[in-house]
Coordinates of C-alpha atoms in Angstrom, one line a residue:
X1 CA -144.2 -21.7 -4.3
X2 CA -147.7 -20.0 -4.3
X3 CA -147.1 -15.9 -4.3
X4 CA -148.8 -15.3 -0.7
X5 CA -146.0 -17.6 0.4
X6 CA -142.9 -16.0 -0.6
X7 CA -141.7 -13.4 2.4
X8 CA -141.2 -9.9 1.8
X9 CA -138.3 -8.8 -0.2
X10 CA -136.2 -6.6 2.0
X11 CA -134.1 -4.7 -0.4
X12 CA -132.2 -1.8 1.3
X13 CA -131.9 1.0 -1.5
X14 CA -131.5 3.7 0.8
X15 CA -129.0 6.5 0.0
X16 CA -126.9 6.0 2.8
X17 CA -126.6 2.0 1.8
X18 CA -126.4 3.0 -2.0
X19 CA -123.4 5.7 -0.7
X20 CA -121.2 3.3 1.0
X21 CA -121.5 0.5 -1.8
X22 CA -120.3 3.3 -4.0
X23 CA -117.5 4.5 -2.0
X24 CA -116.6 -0.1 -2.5
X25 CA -117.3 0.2 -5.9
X26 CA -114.8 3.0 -6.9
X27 CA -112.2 1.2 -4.3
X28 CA -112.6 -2.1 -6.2
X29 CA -112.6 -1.0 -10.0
X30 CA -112.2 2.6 -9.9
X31 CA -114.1 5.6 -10.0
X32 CA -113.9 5.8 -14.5
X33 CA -115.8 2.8 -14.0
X34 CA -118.4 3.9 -11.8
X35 CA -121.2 6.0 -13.7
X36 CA -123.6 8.5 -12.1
X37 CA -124.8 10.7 -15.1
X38 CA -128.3 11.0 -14.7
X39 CA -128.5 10.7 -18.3
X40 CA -125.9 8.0 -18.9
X41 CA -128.5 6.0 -16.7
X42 CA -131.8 7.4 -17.7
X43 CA -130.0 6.0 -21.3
X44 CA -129.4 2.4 -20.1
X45 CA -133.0 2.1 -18.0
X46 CA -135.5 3.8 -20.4
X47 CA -135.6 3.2 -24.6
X48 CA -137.8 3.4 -26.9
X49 CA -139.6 0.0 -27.0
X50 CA -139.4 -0.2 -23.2
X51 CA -139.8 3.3 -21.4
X52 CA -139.5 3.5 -17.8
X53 CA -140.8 5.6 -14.8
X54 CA -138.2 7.9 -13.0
X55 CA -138.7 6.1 -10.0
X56 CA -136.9 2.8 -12.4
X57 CA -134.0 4.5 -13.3
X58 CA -130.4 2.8 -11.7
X59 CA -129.0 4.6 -8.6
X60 CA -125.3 3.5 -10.6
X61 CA -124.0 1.8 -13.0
X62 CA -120.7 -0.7 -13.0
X63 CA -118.8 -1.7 -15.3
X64 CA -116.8 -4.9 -14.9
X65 CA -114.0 -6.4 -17.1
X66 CA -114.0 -9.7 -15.9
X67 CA -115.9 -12.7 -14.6
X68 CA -114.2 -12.1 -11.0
X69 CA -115.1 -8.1 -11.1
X70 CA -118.4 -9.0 -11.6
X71 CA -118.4 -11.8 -8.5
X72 CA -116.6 -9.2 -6.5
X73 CA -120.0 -6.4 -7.6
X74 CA -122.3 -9.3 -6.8
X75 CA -120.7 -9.9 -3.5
X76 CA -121.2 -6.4 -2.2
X77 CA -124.6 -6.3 -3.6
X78 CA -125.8 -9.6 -1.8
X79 CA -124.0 -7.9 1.3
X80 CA -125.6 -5.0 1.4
X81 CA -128.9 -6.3 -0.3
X82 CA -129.0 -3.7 -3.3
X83 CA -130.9 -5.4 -6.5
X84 CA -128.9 -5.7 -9.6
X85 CA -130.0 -5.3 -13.2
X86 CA -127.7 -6.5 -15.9
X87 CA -127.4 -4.3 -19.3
X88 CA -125.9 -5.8 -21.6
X89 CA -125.2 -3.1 -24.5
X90 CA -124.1 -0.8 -20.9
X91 CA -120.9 -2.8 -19.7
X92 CA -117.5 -2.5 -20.5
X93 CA -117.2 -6.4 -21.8
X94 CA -114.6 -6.2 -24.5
X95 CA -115.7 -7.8 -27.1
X96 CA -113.4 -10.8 -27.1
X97 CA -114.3 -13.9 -29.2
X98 CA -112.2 -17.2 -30.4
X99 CA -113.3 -19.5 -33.0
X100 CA -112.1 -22.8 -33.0
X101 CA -113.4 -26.5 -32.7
X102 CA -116.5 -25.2 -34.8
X103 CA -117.6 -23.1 -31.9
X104 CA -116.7 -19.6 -30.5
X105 CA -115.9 -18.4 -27.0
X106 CA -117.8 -14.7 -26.3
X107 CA -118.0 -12.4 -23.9
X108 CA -121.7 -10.8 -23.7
X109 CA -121.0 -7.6 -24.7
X110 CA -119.7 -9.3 -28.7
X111 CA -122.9 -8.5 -31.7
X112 CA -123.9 -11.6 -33.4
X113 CA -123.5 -9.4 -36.3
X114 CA -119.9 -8.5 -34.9
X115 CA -119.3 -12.8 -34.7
X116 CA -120.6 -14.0 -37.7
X117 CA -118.4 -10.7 -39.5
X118 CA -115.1 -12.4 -37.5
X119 CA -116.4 -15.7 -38.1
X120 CA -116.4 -15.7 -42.2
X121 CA -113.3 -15.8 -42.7
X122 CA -113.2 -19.3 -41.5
X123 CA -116.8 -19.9 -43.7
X124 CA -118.7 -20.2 -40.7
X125 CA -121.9 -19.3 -39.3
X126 CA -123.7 -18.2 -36.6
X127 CA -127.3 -18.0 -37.1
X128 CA -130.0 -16.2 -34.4
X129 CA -130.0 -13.1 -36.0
X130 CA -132.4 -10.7 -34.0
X131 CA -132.7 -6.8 -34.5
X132 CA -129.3 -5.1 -35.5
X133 CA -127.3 -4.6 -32.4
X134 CA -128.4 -7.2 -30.1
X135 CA -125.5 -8.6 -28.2
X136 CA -125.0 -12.0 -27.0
X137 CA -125.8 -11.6 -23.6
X138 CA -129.1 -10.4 -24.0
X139 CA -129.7 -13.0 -26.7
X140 CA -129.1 -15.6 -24.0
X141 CA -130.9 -14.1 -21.7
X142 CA -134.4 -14.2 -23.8
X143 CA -133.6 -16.7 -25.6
X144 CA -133.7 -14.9 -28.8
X145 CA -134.6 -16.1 -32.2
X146 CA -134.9 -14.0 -35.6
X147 CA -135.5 -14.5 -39.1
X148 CA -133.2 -17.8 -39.1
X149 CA -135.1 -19.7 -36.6
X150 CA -137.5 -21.6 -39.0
X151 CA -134.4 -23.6 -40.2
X152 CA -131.6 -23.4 -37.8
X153 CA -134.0 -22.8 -34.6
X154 CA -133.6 -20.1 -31.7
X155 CA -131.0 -19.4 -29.4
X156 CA -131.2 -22.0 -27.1
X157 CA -130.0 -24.6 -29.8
X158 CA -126.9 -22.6 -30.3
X159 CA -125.8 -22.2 -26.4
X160 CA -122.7 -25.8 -25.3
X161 CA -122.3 -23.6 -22.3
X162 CA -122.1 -20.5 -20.1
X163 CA -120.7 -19.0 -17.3
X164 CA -122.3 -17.0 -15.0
X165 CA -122.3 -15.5 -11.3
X166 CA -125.0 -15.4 -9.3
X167 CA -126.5 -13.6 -7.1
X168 CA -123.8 -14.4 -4.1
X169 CA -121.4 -14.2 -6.3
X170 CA -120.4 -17.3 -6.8
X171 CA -119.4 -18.5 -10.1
X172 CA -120.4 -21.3 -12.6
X173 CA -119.8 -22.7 -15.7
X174 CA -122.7 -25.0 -17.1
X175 CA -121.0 -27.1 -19.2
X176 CA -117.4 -27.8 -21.0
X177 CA -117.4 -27.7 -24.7
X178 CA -118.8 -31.3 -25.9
X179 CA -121.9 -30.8 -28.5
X180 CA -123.9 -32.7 -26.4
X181 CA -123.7 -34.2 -22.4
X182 CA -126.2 -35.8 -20.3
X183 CA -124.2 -34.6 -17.6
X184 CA -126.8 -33.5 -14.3
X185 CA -129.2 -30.8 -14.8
X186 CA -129.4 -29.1 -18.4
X187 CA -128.3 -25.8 -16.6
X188 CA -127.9 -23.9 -19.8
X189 CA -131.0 -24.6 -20.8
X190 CA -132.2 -22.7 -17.5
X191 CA -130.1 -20.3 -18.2
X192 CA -131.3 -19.2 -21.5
X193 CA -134.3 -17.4 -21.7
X194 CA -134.3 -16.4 -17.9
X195 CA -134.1 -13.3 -18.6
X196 CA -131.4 -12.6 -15.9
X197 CA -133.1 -13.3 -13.3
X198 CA -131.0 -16.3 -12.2
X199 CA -127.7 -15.4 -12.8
X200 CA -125.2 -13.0 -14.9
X201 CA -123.5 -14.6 -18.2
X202 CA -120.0 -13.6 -18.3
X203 CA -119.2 -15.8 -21.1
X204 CA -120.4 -18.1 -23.5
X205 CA -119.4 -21.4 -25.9
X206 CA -121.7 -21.0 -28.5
X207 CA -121.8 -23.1 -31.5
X208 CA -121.2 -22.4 -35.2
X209 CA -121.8 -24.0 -38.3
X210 CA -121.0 -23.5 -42.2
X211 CA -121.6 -20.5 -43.9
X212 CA -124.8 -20.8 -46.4
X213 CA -123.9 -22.0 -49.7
X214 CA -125.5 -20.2 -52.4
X215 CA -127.5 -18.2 -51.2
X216 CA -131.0 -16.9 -52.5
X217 CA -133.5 -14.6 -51.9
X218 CA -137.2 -14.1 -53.2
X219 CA -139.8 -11.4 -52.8
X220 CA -143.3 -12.3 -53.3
X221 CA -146.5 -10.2 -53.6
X222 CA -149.8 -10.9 -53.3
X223 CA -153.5 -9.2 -52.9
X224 CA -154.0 -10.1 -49.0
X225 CA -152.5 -10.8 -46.4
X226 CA -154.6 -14.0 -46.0
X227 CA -153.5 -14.9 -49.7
X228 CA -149.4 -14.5 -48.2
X229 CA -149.8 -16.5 -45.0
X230 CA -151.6 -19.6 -47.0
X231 CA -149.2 -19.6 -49.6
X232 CA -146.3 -19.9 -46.3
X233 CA -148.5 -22.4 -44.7
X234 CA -148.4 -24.4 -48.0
X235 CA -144.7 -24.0 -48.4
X236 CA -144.2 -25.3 -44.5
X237 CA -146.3 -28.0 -44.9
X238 CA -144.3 -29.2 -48.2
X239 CA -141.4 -29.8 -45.7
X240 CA -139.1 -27.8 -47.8
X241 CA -136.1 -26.8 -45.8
X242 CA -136.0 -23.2 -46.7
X243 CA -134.1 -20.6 -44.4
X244 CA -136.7 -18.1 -43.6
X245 CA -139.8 -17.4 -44.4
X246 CA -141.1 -13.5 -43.3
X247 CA -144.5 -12.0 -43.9
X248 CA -144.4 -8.0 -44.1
X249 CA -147.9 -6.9 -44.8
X250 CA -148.8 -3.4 -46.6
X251 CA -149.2 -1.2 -43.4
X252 CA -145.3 -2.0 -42.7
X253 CA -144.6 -1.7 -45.8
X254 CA -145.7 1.5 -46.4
X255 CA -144.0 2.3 -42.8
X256 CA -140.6 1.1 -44.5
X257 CA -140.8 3.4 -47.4
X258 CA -141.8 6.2 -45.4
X259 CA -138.8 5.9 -42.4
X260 CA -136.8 6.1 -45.4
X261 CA -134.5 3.1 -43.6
X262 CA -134.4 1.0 -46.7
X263 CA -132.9 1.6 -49.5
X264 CA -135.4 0.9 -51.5
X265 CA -139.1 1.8 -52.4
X266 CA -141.1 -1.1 -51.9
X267 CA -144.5 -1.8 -53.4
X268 CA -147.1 -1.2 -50.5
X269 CA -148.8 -5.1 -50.5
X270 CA -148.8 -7.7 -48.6
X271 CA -144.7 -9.5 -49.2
X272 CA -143.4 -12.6 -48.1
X273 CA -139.6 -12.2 -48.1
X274 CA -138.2 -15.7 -48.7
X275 CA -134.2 -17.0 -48.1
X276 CA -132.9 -20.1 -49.8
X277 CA -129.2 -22.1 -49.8
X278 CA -127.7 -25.3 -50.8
X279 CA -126.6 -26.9 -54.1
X280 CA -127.3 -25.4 -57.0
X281 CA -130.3 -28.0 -57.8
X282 CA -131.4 -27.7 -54.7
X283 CA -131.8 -24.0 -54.7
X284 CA -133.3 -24.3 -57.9
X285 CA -135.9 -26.9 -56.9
X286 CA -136.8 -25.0 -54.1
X287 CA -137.6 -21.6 -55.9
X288 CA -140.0 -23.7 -58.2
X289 CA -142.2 -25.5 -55.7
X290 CA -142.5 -21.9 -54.1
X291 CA -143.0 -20.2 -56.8
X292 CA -145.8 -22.8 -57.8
X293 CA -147.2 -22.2 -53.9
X294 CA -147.0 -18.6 -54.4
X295 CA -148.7 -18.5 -58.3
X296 CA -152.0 -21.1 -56.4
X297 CA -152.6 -17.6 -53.8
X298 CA -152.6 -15.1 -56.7
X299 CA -149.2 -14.2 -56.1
X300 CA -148.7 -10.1 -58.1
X301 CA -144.9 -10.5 -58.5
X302 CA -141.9 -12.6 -57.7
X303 CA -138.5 -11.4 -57.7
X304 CA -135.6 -13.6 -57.2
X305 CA -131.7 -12.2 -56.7
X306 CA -128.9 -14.2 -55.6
X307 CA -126.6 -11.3 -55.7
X308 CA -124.9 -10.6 -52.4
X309 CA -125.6 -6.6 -52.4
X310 CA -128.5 -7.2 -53.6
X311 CA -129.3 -9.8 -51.3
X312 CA -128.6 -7.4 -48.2
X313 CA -131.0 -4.5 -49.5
X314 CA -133.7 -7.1 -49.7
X315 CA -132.9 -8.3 -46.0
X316 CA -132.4 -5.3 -44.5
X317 CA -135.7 -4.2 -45.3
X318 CA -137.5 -6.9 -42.9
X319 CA -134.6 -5.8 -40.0
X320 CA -135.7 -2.0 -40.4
X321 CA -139.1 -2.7 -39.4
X322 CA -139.8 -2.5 -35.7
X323 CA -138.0 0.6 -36.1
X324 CA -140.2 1.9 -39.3
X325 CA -143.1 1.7 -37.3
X326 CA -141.8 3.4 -34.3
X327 CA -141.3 6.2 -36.6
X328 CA -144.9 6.9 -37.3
X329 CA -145.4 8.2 -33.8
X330 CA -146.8 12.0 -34.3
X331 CA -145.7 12.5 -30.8
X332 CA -143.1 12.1 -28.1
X333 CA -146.1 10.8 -25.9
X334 CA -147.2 8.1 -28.9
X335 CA -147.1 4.6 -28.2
X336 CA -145.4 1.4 -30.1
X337 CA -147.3 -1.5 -28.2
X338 CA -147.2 -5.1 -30.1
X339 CA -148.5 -8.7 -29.8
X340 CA -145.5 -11.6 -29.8
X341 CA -147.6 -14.0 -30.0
X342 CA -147.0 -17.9 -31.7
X343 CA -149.4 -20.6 -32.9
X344 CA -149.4 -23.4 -34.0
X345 CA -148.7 -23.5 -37.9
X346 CA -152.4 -24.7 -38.8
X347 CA -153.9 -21.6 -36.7
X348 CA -152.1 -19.0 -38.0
X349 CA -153.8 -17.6 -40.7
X350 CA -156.8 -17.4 -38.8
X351 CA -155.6 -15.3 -35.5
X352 CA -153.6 -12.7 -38.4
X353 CA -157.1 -12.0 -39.7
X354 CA -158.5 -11.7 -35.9
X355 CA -156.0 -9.9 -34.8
X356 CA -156.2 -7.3 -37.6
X357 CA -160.3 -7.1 -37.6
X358 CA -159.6 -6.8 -33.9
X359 CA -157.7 -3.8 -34.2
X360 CA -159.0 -2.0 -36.9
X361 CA -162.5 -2.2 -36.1
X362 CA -161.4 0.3 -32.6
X363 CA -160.1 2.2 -34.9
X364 CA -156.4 1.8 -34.6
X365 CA -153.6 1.4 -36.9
X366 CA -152.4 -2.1 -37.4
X367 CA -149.6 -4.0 -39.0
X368 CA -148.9 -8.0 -38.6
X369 CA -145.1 -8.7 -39.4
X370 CA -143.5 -12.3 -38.4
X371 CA -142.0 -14.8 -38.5
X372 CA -144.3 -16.7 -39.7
X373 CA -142.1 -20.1 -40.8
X374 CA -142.0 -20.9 -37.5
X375 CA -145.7 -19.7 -36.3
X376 CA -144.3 -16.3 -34.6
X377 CA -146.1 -12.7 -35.8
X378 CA -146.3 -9.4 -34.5
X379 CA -149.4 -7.6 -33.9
X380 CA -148.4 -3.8 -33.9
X381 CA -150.4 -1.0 -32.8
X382 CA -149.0 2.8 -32.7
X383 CA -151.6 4.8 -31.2
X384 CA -151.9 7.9 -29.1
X385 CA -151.6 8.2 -25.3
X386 CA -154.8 8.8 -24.9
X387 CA -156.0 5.1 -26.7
X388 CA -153.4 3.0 -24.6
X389 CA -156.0 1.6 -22.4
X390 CA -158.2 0.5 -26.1
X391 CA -154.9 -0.6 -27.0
X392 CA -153.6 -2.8 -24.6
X393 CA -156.8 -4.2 -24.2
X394 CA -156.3 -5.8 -27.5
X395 CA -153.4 -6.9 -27.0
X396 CA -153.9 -9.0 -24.3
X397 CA -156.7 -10.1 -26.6
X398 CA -154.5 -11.1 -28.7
X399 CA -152.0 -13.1 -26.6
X400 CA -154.8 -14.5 -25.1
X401 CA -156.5 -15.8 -28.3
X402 CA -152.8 -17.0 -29.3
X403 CA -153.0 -19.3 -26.1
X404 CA -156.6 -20.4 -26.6
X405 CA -155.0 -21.9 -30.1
X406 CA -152.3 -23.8 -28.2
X407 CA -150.0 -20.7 -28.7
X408 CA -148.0 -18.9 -26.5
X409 CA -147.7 -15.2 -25.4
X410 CA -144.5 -14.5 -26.4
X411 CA -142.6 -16.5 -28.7
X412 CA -139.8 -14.6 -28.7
X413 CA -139.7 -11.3 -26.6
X414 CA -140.1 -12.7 -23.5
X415 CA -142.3 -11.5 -20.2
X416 CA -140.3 -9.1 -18.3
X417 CA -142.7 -7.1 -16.6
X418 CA -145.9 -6.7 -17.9
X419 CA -146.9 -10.2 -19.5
X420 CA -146.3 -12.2 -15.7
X421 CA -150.1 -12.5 -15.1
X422 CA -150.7 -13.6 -18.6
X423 CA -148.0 -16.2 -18.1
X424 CA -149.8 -17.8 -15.4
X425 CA -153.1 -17.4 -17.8
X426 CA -150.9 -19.6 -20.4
X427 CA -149.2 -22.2 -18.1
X428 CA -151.2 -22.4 -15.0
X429 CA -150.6 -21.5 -11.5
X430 CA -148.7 -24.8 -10.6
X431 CA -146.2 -24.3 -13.0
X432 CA -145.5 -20.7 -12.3
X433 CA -144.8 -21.7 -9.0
X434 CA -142.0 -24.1 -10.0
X435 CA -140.6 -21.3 -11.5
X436 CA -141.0 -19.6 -8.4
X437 CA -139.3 -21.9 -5.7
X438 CA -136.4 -22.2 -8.8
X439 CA -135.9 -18.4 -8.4
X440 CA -136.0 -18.2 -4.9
X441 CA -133.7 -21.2 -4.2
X442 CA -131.2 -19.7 -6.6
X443 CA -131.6 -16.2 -5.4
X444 CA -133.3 -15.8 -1.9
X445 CA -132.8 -12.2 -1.2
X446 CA -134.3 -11.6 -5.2
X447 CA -131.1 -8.8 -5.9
X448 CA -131.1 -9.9 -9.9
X449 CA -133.6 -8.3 -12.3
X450 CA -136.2 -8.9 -9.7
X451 CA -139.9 -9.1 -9.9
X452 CA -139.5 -10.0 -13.6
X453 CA -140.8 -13.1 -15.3
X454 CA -142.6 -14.1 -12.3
X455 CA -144.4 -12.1 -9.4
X456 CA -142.4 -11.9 -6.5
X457 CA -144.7 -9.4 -4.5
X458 CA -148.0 -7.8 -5.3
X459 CA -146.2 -4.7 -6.4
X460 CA -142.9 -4.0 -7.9
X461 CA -140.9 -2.0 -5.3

């Protein structure tokens, strides 16, 4: 459905409406779970990476215990036609999780560091492993990847089923448990990466698999950053099935050792930071063909450890670095602002050089971190307020060079609401309508997260 055909949304936020779904709120789960700090929900509607307006902030915030408290929320919400945001990290979920079958049962509110800490004691695995933290829910809802994804892929491999409500309150499970079904309509698939928009996950089947076996790790240096990304571009061309592959270059580096959220110094130079399991032999094999890759590119220094400790220093250090980098701003007004952007394999050496040249030549700092096994890297810029415009001018450079490459904008962060016009720039105005009609036939009033992903009005209201 083309935007100028979609009606006017007709949300009713006023304080009298807001004051009487309040007064059915507290009836319905009490008022202790019922929250109207100001600064409990400035907390859960502005952060760091994402800051929001006053005029953003939630009127309240709920929090359900069960699948039927939050049908019941989503019932007086449609009624009343109040818009809903879901917060993962901000409900009350407890964090209940079984393991059996080789797949767990979550609630949203369960860390996939939390799950794969329950689930090795049965030597098993989850793998999406995005920024300390996340939660399930959110996972699903961007279909989130991490440093795992070049081997065991993002999140969206990992989802049998859900079970959701949406936006009438209704409630639906996707799927049983079966590891695959050609069962209807993939609705999981829809599901993850919606970003919310269509429905809220009150549980999940998510699959598991073995724990790695001998586990490796190798830190690589080299002269340039163009010297580490062809040496991973070599390496993912040999088809070796390594686990990750990450590229830290020596602006993040020295960002690391300066947050002080590592451990350990690190030389400032471009680093590849390399994971390996299997046999023995295997293992072996594969640390020689990369260290043969890695000696062709000039590589300064390679360090291997399979000690577990050890191992957990080495890793941490790529998990602290979004937030290294937010700690260089000078000023509470500074801004983090970053590229997500994904090529294809063969392309991405070249848009890392662009994209740096781009950036320093305005005169900004710039780091490129990624994921580069899999094609994904971060452009990062922290700048003051008064170069935002400079800045995200470049960035949408950036995302839009990434499509001219057969890329995407976002391979892993999602649109929310800033990158909509820059989806239909990558897909096309057809295809963004699709998505439209899908939203709109789902949830016609637009209550859940809306506006996000795709324009439903000129403005957000």
């Amino acid at each position: 459905m083309p935007l100028s055909d979609v009606p006017p949304l007709r949300h009713d936020t006023s304080e009298a409406n807001i004051s009487r779904a309040l007064d059915e709120f507290i009836g319905y789960l009490g008022s202790e779970n019922v929250i109207l700090s100001t600064d409990e929900r400035l907390a859960r509607s502005d952060t760091p990476w994402s800051p929001a307006p006053q005029s953003q902030i939630a009127a309240l915030i709920v929090l359900p215990a069960s699948t039927s408290e939050v049908s019941a929320i989503m019932k007086i919400c449609s009624r009343r036609q109040i818009p809903v945001t879901a917060y993962c990290g901000g409900t009350s979920f407890h964090g209940a999780l079984t393991a059996t079958h080789i797949d767990a049962v979550v609630q949203p509110a369960v860390g996939w560091e939390e799950l794969n800490a329950a689930l090795a004691s049965q030597d098993l695995f989850f793998p999406p492993d995005p920024g300390p933290g996340a939660q399930i829910g959110g996972m699903i809802a961007m279909n989130c990847s991490g440093t795992n994804a070049y081997r065991h892929g993002t999140m969206k491999v990992w989802v049998a089923s859900v079970t959701l409500v949406l936006a009438d309150g209704s409630v639906v499970k996707t799927r049983h448990r079966p590891r695959k079904s050609a069962a209807g309509y993939d609705l999981t698939s829809l599901i993850v990466g919606s970003e919310g928009t269509l429905g809220l996950v009150t549980e999940a089947v998510l699959k598991v698999t073995s724990a790695p076996d001998n586990l490796h790790v190798a830190v690589a240096t080299f002269p340039s950053t163009d010297a580490a990304v062809k040496t991973a571009v070599s390496l993912i061309g040999s088809g070796l099935p390594l686990d990750a592959i990450e590229l830290i270059d020596e602006p993040s580096i020295g960002a690391i050792n300066q947050s002080g959220l590592s451990s350990r110094q690190w030389r400032e130079i471009p680093t590849l930071f390399l994971k390996f399991s299997g046999s023995e032999q295997m293992v072996q094999n594969q640390l020689e063909i990369t260290r043969g890759a890695a000696g062709r590119n000039q590589c300064d220094s390679f360090e291997v450890s399979s000690d577990k400790d050890e191992i957990g220093v080495i890793w941490s250090a790529r998990k602290v670095v979004g937030r290294s980098l937010n700690a260089l701003k000078k000023d509470p007004t500074d801004l983090f602002l970053h590229a997500d952007a994904a090529v294809p394999i063969s392309r991405l050496a070249s848009i890392i050089e662009e994209a740096y040249k781009v950036v320093t030549d305005a005169g900004l700092f710039c780091s490129n971190v990624g994921h580069v096994g899999d094609g994904n890297f971060h452009a990062a810029i922290v700048c003051s307020k008064s170069q935002e415009e400079t800045a995200r001018q470049i960035i949408a450079h950036i995302q839009r060079r990434a499509v001219q490459l057969e890329g995407t904008i976002t391979g892993e962060h999602g649109i929310g609401l800033e990158l909509r016009d820059s989806l239909v720039y990558e897909l096309g105005e057809n295809a963004v309508d699709m998505m439209r009609r899908i939203k709109l036939a789902q949830d016609p009033q637009c209550l859940l997260n809306p506006d996000k992903v795709i324009r439903l009005e000129s403005e957000f209201l």
